[in-house]
XYZ file of C-alpha atoms in Angstrom:
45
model
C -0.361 3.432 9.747
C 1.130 1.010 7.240
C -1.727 -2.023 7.817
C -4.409 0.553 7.313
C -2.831 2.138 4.272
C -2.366 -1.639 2.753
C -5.876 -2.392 3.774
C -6.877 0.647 1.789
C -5.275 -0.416 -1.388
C -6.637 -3.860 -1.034
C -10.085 -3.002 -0.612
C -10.185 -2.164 -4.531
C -11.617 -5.450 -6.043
C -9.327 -5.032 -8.810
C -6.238 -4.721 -6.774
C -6.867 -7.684 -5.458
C -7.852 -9.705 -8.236
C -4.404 -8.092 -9.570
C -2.563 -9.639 -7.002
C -4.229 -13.156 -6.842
C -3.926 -13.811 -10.742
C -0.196 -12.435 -11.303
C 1.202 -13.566 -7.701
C 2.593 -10.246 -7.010
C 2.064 -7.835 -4.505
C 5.327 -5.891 -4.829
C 3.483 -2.260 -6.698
C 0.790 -2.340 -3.768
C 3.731 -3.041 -0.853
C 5.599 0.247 -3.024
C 3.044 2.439 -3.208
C 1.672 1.694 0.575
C 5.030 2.358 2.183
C 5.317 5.415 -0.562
C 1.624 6.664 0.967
C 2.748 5.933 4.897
C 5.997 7.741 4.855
C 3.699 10.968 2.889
C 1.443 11.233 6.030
C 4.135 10.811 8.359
C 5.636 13.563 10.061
C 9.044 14.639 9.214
C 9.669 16.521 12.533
C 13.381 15.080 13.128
C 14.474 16.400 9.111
């Protein structure tokens, strides 16, 4: 779930070029394991 939530984010040209010019992928890595754990099940809670 997380690799195809990150590929989602990266297909935005923008988010990319974001990443390539500043040399930081830390918001994208935040808001993909934000958007994995939000369509996970919480059966266990």
């Amino acid at each position: 779930l997380l690799p195809k939530t990150v590929a989602s984010i990266l297909a935005v040209p923008e988010t990319r070029e974001y990443i390539l010019s500043h040399h930081d992928a830390s918001e994208v890595l935040r808001d993909a394991f934000y958007q994995t754990e939000a369509a996970m099940s919480h059966e266990y809670e």
